[in-house]
């Protein structure tokens, strides 16, 4: 009996120890990823694998992430950042949105009223994406498949858009491409080639391409403009006149402004939203260029947004916000302050083992690795400061160390003796072949670390029951979504059918819901304390 | 002391061998079924399930540590008494 008790107690203690060791540590803090660690992560939900960005739980990114990497421009050239000083971090809200097709899209939503319709851009997998803000909302075109690959983004206007104004529904815009393709002849006549696919082929690199969306009249019409190379991108935009005197602009589409075609100064209500274009590995992005009007009130490129914002008059005083594609290669990077936000490439995706993402574990591990790295760097700096006496640390370096003249006579005269051919392969360590694993790789190896005993305990029945319960409960944790309903209720009375339409959306009460959730959580904690006290825990 | 460590190691070895013979969890399919339950995101909008889970997990660990401590204490007393 005593042996049985010993065995039973040791068994319970073993299970307890293993449970504690293998149990993820959640007790530290709410998962708040480090904003400096933006990376793509993979989340598994059931049988579907979704991609989202690791700062999903983080609603706000520091302004530092934007100020040095994002470029906003009301104009071009030196006045690009003229109003950035007014922007504070709370003006931006980086959120993840899931479309109806479970596609993940990123949106960067500005809460800055005066930046409406301003395009901005970000980079995912070394691809540059452009977003525009439509009446305060963003229509992003970041479209990522289940494997983290970029499926498509907006070449010209076609692509998948996310319209927050429509409740986050995805909008597939394709008619712009059709319009584009319809105007092959016109574009060809102006040194632009257009393939059937609707993409632009730059036959003359001296051209910079514009495009614009014609609003008013037929809102679905789109216009494409190009401008010859006497236009100096990124420096100044030439002032246009109503008669299009100095530089000839072309409006290459058949739209409501058809009668004004070829005379840009007389076009009717042209506005530009956004667009990107990649050709031969070079990505061109759109930026607000200048504004003009056909009402005789010409606006110079140096006019700010506010200057021409009063010219939004559909019928009389037309305005144009013209953007342009410009070369975003490095040669223009400094001149136009184009420094898109850099994300790791797809190869650095963090594979997450298991069904759940443990942000704490990743976060803590990354912090630990960063701390370790910084510690090693400090140690290295310290050893370097010691000069020659940097024993025992050795770091391979490309620098040649001059030991000076040796006072000891060399054996065999003034030269070293011939020691014969060097063995091949070299028995010495080749430092050039040593690659330091990245943080992501380290996390990968950590995630894949399988201890047979522990992994068997949480998957083998009946010992898996505690983990089964844990997994079961955690499945109830979903992204909070405000209830919305839209359905018809048909009632047939005396052979007549009455249809009642029910439609509602509680998203207006998000603030109240958050308060309610916090109250529930506080109540839960109090109840848990009372339960623990009553049961002498 | 050595015998104790060896004894524990042997028990863990036996336990791991026994685990290898056990079947896998039969509840995986049922757990996956939870994902197909509609309106869970709506429920999360009303109730802070993520926060409750966090608190519960923390509480569970604390209680388990306490229980383990009590078992260890009782076991040590039993050894002293025996």
Tab-separated table of N, CA and C in Angstrom, chain A residues 28-128:
chain	number	residue	atom	x	y	z
A	28	UNK	N	2.116	36.479	-17.912
A	28	UNK	CA	2.924	37.686	-17.838
A	28	UNK	C	2.140	38.931	-18.218
A	29	UNK	N	1.616	38.928	-19.388
A	29	UNK	CA	0.919	40.138	-19.812
A	29	UNK	C	0.081	39.800	-21.012
A	30	UNK	N	-0.780	40.711	-21.326
A	30	UNK	CA	-1.544	40.538	-22.546
A	30	UNK	C	-0.590	40.570	-23.733
A	31	UNK	N	-0.881	39.807	-24.747
A	31	UNK	CA	0.049	39.760	-25.874
A	31	UNK	C	0.103	41.082	-26.613
A	32	UNK	N	1.183	41.748	-26.457
A	32	UNK	CA	1.399	43.001	-27.154
A	32	UNK	C	2.685	42.853	-27.953
A	33	UNK	N	2.590	42.555	-29.210
A	33	UNK	CA	3.797	42.355	-29.995
A	33	UNK	C	4.608	43.635	-30.093
A	34	UNK	N	5.856	43.455	-30.211
A	34	UNK	CA	6.737	44.590	-30.376
A	34	UNK	C	6.500	45.176	-31.757
A	35	UNK	N	6.159	46.437	-31.846
A	35	UNK	CA	5.897	47.005	-33.165
A	35	UNK	C	7.098	46.958	-34.082
A	36	UNK	N	8.284	46.845	-33.510
A	36	UNK	CA	9.456	46.798	-34.365
A	36	UNK	C	9.680	45.426	-34.964
A	37	UNK	N	8.818	44.509	-34.654
A	37	UNK	CA	9.005	43.142	-35.117
A	37	UNK	C	7.933	42.762	-36.114
A	38	UNK	N	7.589	43.695	-36.975
A	38	UNK	CA	6.572	43.366	-37.951
A	38	UNK	C	7.063	42.222	-38.824
A	39	UNK	N	6.257	41.264	-38.938
A	39	UNK	CA	6.589	40.155	-39.818
A	39	UNK	C	5.312	39.423	-40.119
A	40	UNK	N	5.354	38.676	-41.157
A	40	UNK	CA	4.183	37.909	-41.517
A	40	UNK	C	4.159	36.637	-40.692
A	41	UNK	N	3.035	36.332	-40.193
A	41	UNK	CA	2.902	35.106	-39.444
A	41	UNK	C	1.761	34.290	-40.017
A	42	UNK	N	1.772	33.056	-39.667
A	42	UNK	CA	0.749	32.154	-40.148
A	42	UNK	C	-0.142	31.763	-38.989
A	43	UNK	N	-1.394	31.835	-39.208
A	43	UNK	CA	-2.346	31.452	-38.182
A	43	UNK	C	-3.210	30.341	-38.740
A	44	UNK	N	-3.315	29.314	-38.002
A	44	UNK	CA	-4.174	28.218	-38.405
A	44	UNK	C	-5.482	28.312	-37.633
A	45	UNK	N	-6.523	28.287	-38.347
A	45	UNK	CA	-7.830	28.224	-37.706
A	45	UNK	C	-8.566	27.049	-38.322
A	46	UNK	N	-8.603	25.989	-37.598
A	46	UNK	CA	-9.276	24.814	-38.121
A	46	UNK	C	-8.533	24.253	-39.312
A	47	UNK	N	-9.265	24.046	-40.374
A	47	UNK	CA	-8.668	23.480	-41.565
A	47	UNK	C	-8.123	24.548	-42.507
A	48	UNK	N	-8.355	25.799	-42.162
A	48	UNK	CA	-7.925	26.860	-43.044
A	48	UNK	C	-6.730	27.565	-42.451
A	49	UNK	N	-5.846	27.894	-43.310
A	49	UNK	CA	-4.648	28.573	-42.867
A	49	UNK	C	-4.685	29.992	-43.414
A	50	UNK	N	-4.716	30.908	-42.531
A	50	UNK	CA	-4.831	32.294	-42.936
A	50	UNK	C	-3.519	33.002	-42.701
A	51	UNK	N	-3.362	34.020	-43.429
A	51	UNK	CA	-2.167	34.836	-43.299
A	51	UNK	C	-2.587	36.181	-42.736
A	52	UNK	N	-1.902	36.591	-41.775
A	52	UNK	CA	-2.076	37.983	-41.407
A	52	UNK	C	-0.763	38.523	-40.900
A	53	UNK	N	-0.794	39.742	-40.539
A	53	UNK	CA	0.432	40.398	-40.124
A	53	UNK	C	0.552	40.319	-38.619
A	54	UNK	N	1.759	40.222	-38.177
A	54	UNK	CA	1.961	39.879	-36.783
A	54	UNK	C	1.489	40.966	-35.844
A	55	UNK	N	1.357	42.164	-36.345
A	55	UNK	CA	0.882	43.197	-35.447
A	55	UNK	C	-0.628	43.267	-35.462
A	56	UNK	N	-1.229	42.150	-35.707
A	56	UNK	CA	-2.685	42.081	-35.711
A	56	UNK	C	-3.272	42.531	-34.378
A	57	UNK	N	-2.776	42.022	-33.259
A	57	UNK	CA	-3.389	42.471	-32.007
A	57	UNK	C	-3.063	43.923	-31.708
A	58	UNK	N	-2.080	44.415	-32.338
A	58	UNK	CA	-1.679	45.783	-32.058
A	58	UNK	C	-2.471	46.721	-32.937
A	59	UNK	N	-3.174	47.603	-32.308
A	59	UNK	CA	-4.016	48.498	-33.068
A	59	UNK	C	-3.289	49.752	-33.507
A	60	UNK	N	-2.203	50.010	-32.885
A	60	UNK	CA	-1.550	51.275	-33.155
A	60	UNK	C	-0.055	51.054	-33.277
A	61	UNK	N	0.495	51.585	-34.304
A	61	UNK	CA	1.934	51.523	-34.462
A	61	UNK	C	2.522	52.882	-34.129
A	62	UNK	N	3.696	52.887	-33.577
A	62	UNK	CA	4.289	54.186	-33.260
A	62	UNK	C	4.500	55.010	-34.515
A	63	UNK	N	4.424	56.248	-34.312
A	63	UNK	CA	4.597	57.129	-35.444
A	63	UNK	C	5.992	56.987	-36.038
A	64	UNK	N	6.932	56.575	-35.231
A	64	UNK	CA	8.290	56.423	-35.744
A	64	UNK	C	8.334	55.448	-36.906
A	65	UNK	N	7.424	54.468	-36.861
A	65	UNK	CA	7.421	53.503	-37.941
A	65	UNK	C	6.966	54.133	-39.242
A	66	UNK	N	6.269	55.200	-39.116
A	66	UNK	CA	5.761	55.813	-40.330
A	66	UNK	C	6.614	56.993	-40.762
A	67	UNK	N	7.069	57.733	-39.775
A	67	UNK	CA	7.684	59.002	-40.131
A	67	UNK	C	8.911	58.810	-40.999
A	68	UNK	N	9.630	57.721	-40.780
A	68	UNK	CA	10.849	57.527	-41.544
A	68	UNK	C	10.636	56.638	-42.754
A	69	UNK	N	9.507	56.003	-42.830
A	69	UNK	CA	9.329	55.031	-43.890
A	69	UNK	C	8.199	55.363	-44.844
A	70	UNK	N	7.258	56.066	-44.365
A	70	UNK	CA	6.135	56.372	-45.232
A	70	UNK	C	6.348	57.735	-45.874
A	71	UNK	N	5.870	57.838	-47.030
A	71	UNK	CA	5.960	59.126	-47.696
A	71	UNK	C	4.566	59.586	-48.054
A	72	UNK	N	4.267	60.724	-47.617
A	72	UNK	CA	3.000	61.336	-47.962
A	72	UNK	C	3.295	62.595	-48.743
A	73	UNK	N	2.500	62.858	-49.672
A	73	UNK	CA	2.771	64.057	-50.430
A	73	UNK	C	1.529	64.718	-50.936
A	74	UNK	N	1.390	65.922	-50.572
A	74	UNK	CA	0.371	66.713	-51.234
A	74	UNK	C	0.926	67.221	-52.549
A	75	UNK	N	2.185	67.448	-52.525
A	75	UNK	CA	2.852	67.961	-53.700
A	75	UNK	C	4.050	67.081	-53.969
A	76	UNK	N	4.918	67.558	-54.730
A	76	UNK	CA	6.138	66.813	-54.992
A	76	UNK	C	7.319	67.619	-54.491
A	77	UNK	N	8.450	66.988	-54.535
A	77	UNK	CA	9.668	67.695	-54.215
A	77	UNK	C	9.844	67.949	-52.745
A	78	UNK	N	10.339	69.121	-52.467
A	78	UNK	CA	10.798	69.396	-51.119
A	78	UNK	C	9.681	69.612	-50.121
A	79	UNK	N	8.497	69.767	-50.587
A	79	UNK	CA	7.423	70.069	-49.652
A	79	UNK	C	6.650	68.805	-49.270
A	80	UNK	N	7.275	67.678	-49.498
A	80	UNK	CA	6.582	66.427	-49.239
A	80	UNK	C	6.154	66.304	-47.791
A	81	UNK	N	7.037	66.692	-46.910
A	81	UNK	CA	6.754	66.506	-45.497
A	81	UNK	C	6.337	67.814	-44.839
A	82	UNK	N	5.754	68.653	-45.604
A	82	UNK	CA	5.474	69.969	-45.062
A	82	UNK	C	4.509	69.903	-43.892
A	83	UNK	N	3.657	68.909	-43.870
A	83	UNK	CA	2.654	68.876	-42.806
A	83	UNK	C	2.789	67.674	-41.913
A	84	UNK	N	3.884	66.990	-42.024
A	84	UNK	CA	4.035	65.805	-41.192
A	84	UNK	C	4.160	66.147	-39.723
A	85	UNK	N	4.565	67.346	-39.452
A	85	UNK	CA	4.719	67.707	-38.049
A	85	UNK	C	3.381	67.716	-37.329
A	86	UNK	N	2.327	67.820	-38.088
A	86	UNK	CA	1.016	67.842	-37.457
A	86	UNK	C	0.484	66.444	-37.190
A	87	UNK	N	1.183	65.461	-37.673
A	87	UNK	CA	0.688	64.097	-37.548
A	87	UNK	C	1.219	63.471	-36.264
A	88	UNK	N	0.345	62.909	-35.533
A	88	UNK	CA	0.721	62.212	-34.317
A	88	UNK	C	0.349	60.741	-34.457
A	89	UNK	N	0.871	59.894	-33.611
A	89	UNK	CA	0.617	58.457	-33.791
A	89	UNK	C	-0.846	58.078	-33.813
A	90	UNK	N	-1.647	58.799	-33.082
A	90	UNK	CA	-3.042	58.382	-33.042
A	90	UNK	C	-3.766	58.670	-34.343
A	91	UNK	N	-3.067	59.240	-35.264
A	91	UNK	CA	-3.704	59.491	-36.550
A	91	UNK	C	-3.715	58.259	-37.426
A	92	UNK	N	-3.026	57.251	-36.996
A	92	UNK	CA	-2.963	56.064	-37.834
A	92	UNK	C	-3.363	54.835	-37.038
A	93	UNK	N	-4.013	54.006	-37.715
A	93	UNK	CA	-4.509	52.801	-37.089
A	93	UNK	C	-4.300	51.649	-38.061
A	94	UNK	N	-3.399	50.781	-37.702
A	94	UNK	CA	-3.110	49.645	-38.565
A	94	UNK	C	-3.952	48.467	-38.096
A	95	UNK	N	-4.789	48.019	-38.930
A	95	UNK	CA	-5.687	46.940	-38.554
A	95	UNK	C	-5.619	45.849	-39.605
A	96	UNK	N	-6.027	44.701	-39.195
A	96	UNK	CA	-6.143	43.566	-40.105
A	96	UNK	C	-7.617	43.310	-40.341
A	97	UNK	N	-7.927	43.037	-41.541
A	97	UNK	CA	-9.309	42.786	-41.881
A	97	UNK	C	-9.394	41.483	-42.645
A	98	UNK	N	-10.434	40.775	-42.379
A	98	UNK	CA	-10.664	39.511	-43.056
A	98	UNK	C	-11.861	39.657	-43.963
A	99	UNK	N	-11.663	39.310	-45.186
A	99	UNK	CA	-12.767	39.425	-46.119
A	99	UNK	C	-13.691	38.227	-45.965
A	100	UNK	N	-14.759	38.252	-46.724
A	100	UNK	CA	-15.714	37.154	-46.644
A	100	UNK	C	-15.096	35.849	-47.099
A	101	UNK	N	-14.103	35.950	-47.950
A	101	UNK	CA	-13.433	34.748	-48.435
A	101	UNK	C	-12.263	34.357	-47.551
A	102	UNK	N	-12.254	34.859	-46.351
A	102	UNK	CA	-11.200	34.584	-45.391
A	102	UNK	C	-9.840	35.057	-45.905
A	103	UNK	N	-9.860	36.074	-46.691
A	103	UNK	CA	-8.608	36.631	-47.153
A	103	UNK	C	-8.232	37.769	-46.234
A	104	UNK	N	-6.970	37.821	-45.970
A	104	UNK	CA	-6.500	38.816	-45.028
A	104	UNK	C	-5.964	40.020	-45.774
A	105	UNK	N	-6.390	41.141	-45.356
A	105	UNK	CA	-5.907	42.361	-45.974
A	105	UNK	C	-5.489	43.339	-44.894
A	106	UNK	N	-4.523	44.075	-45.235
A	106	UNK	CA	-4.004	45.068	-44.297
A	106	UNK	C	-4.571	46.427	-44.661
A	107	UNK	N	-4.901	47.149	-43.665
A	107	UNK	CA	-5.350	48.504	-43.930
A	107	UNK	C	-4.640	49.457	-42.996
A	108	UNK	N	-4.341	50.566	-43.505
A	108	UNK	CA	-3.742	51.635	-42.716
A	108	UNK	C	-4.708	52.797	-42.764
A	109	UNK	N	-5.320	53.032	-41.686
A	109	UNK	CA	-6.424	53.979	-41.680
A	109	UNK	C	-5.980	55.267	-41.021
A	110	UNK	N	-5.989	56.324	-41.729
A	110	UNK	CA	-5.594	57.589	-41.113
A	110	UNK	C	-6.777	58.260	-40.439
A	111	UNK	N	-6.519	58.797	-39.295
A	111	UNK	CA	-7.540	59.576	-38.622
A	111	UNK	C	-7.197	61.048	-38.732
A	112	UNK	N	-6.728	61.358	-39.848
A	112	UNK	CA	-6.351	62.741	-40.080
A	112	UNK	C	-7.216	63.232	-41.215
A	113	UNK	N	-8.088	64.114	-40.903
A	113	UNK	CA	-9.126	64.455	-41.862
A	113	UNK	C	-8.558	65.044	-43.140
A	114	UNK	N	-7.487	65.760	-43.014
A	114	UNK	CA	-6.997	66.449	-44.191
A	114	UNK	C	-6.168	65.554	-45.105
A	115	UNK	N	-5.983	64.315	-44.718
A	115	UNK	CA	-5.223	63.426	-45.590
A	115	UNK	C	-6.149	62.550	-46.415
A	116	UNK	N	-7.378	62.914	-46.473
A	116	UNK	CA	-8.285	62.156	-47.323
A	116	UNK	C	-7.769	62.133	-48.745
A	117	UNK	N	-7.944	61.010	-49.336
A	117	UNK	CA	-7.565	60.815	-50.731
A	117	UNK	C	-6.064	60.851	-50.948
A	118	UNK	N	-5.323	60.849	-49.888
A	118	UNK	CA	-3.882	60.804	-50.072
A	118	UNK	C	-3.436	59.352	-50.191
A	119	UNK	N	-2.671	59.071	-51.173
A	119	UNK	CA	-2.155	57.707	-51.255
A	119	UNK	C	-0.931	57.535	-50.371
A	120	UNK	N	-0.778	56.371	-49.880
A	120	UNK	CA	0.447	56.020	-49.188
A	120	UNK	C	0.814	54.622	-49.626
A	121	UNK	N	1.897	54.169	-49.180
A	121	UNK	CA	2.380	52.907	-49.695
A	121	UNK	C	3.101	52.144	-48.603
A	122	UNK	N	3.115	50.872	-48.753
A	122	UNK	CA	3.868	50.024	-47.854
A	122	UNK	C	4.373	48.840	-48.649
A	123	UNK	N	5.270	48.132	-48.085
A	123	UNK	CA	5.935	47.070	-48.816
A	123	UNK	C	5.743	45.752	-48.091
A	124	UNK	N	5.350	44.782	-48.805
A	124	UNK	CA	5.250	43.432	-48.269
A	124	UNK	C	5.965	42.522	-49.247
A	125	UNK	N	6.829	41.729	-48.720
A	125	UNK	CA	7.601	40.816	-49.560
A	125	UNK	C	8.301	41.575	-50.687
A	126	UNK	N	8.885	42.665	-50.330
A	126	UNK	CA	9.630	43.489	-51.269
A	126	UNK	C	8.755	44.032	-52.390
A	127	UNK	N	7.488	43.862	-52.261
A	127	UNK	CA	6.585	44.452	-53.240
A	127	UNK	C	5.992	45.721	-52.643
A	128	UNK	N	5.898	46.691	-53.439
A	128	UNK	CA	5.395	47.975	-52.967
A	128	UNK	C	3.903	48.046	-53.221
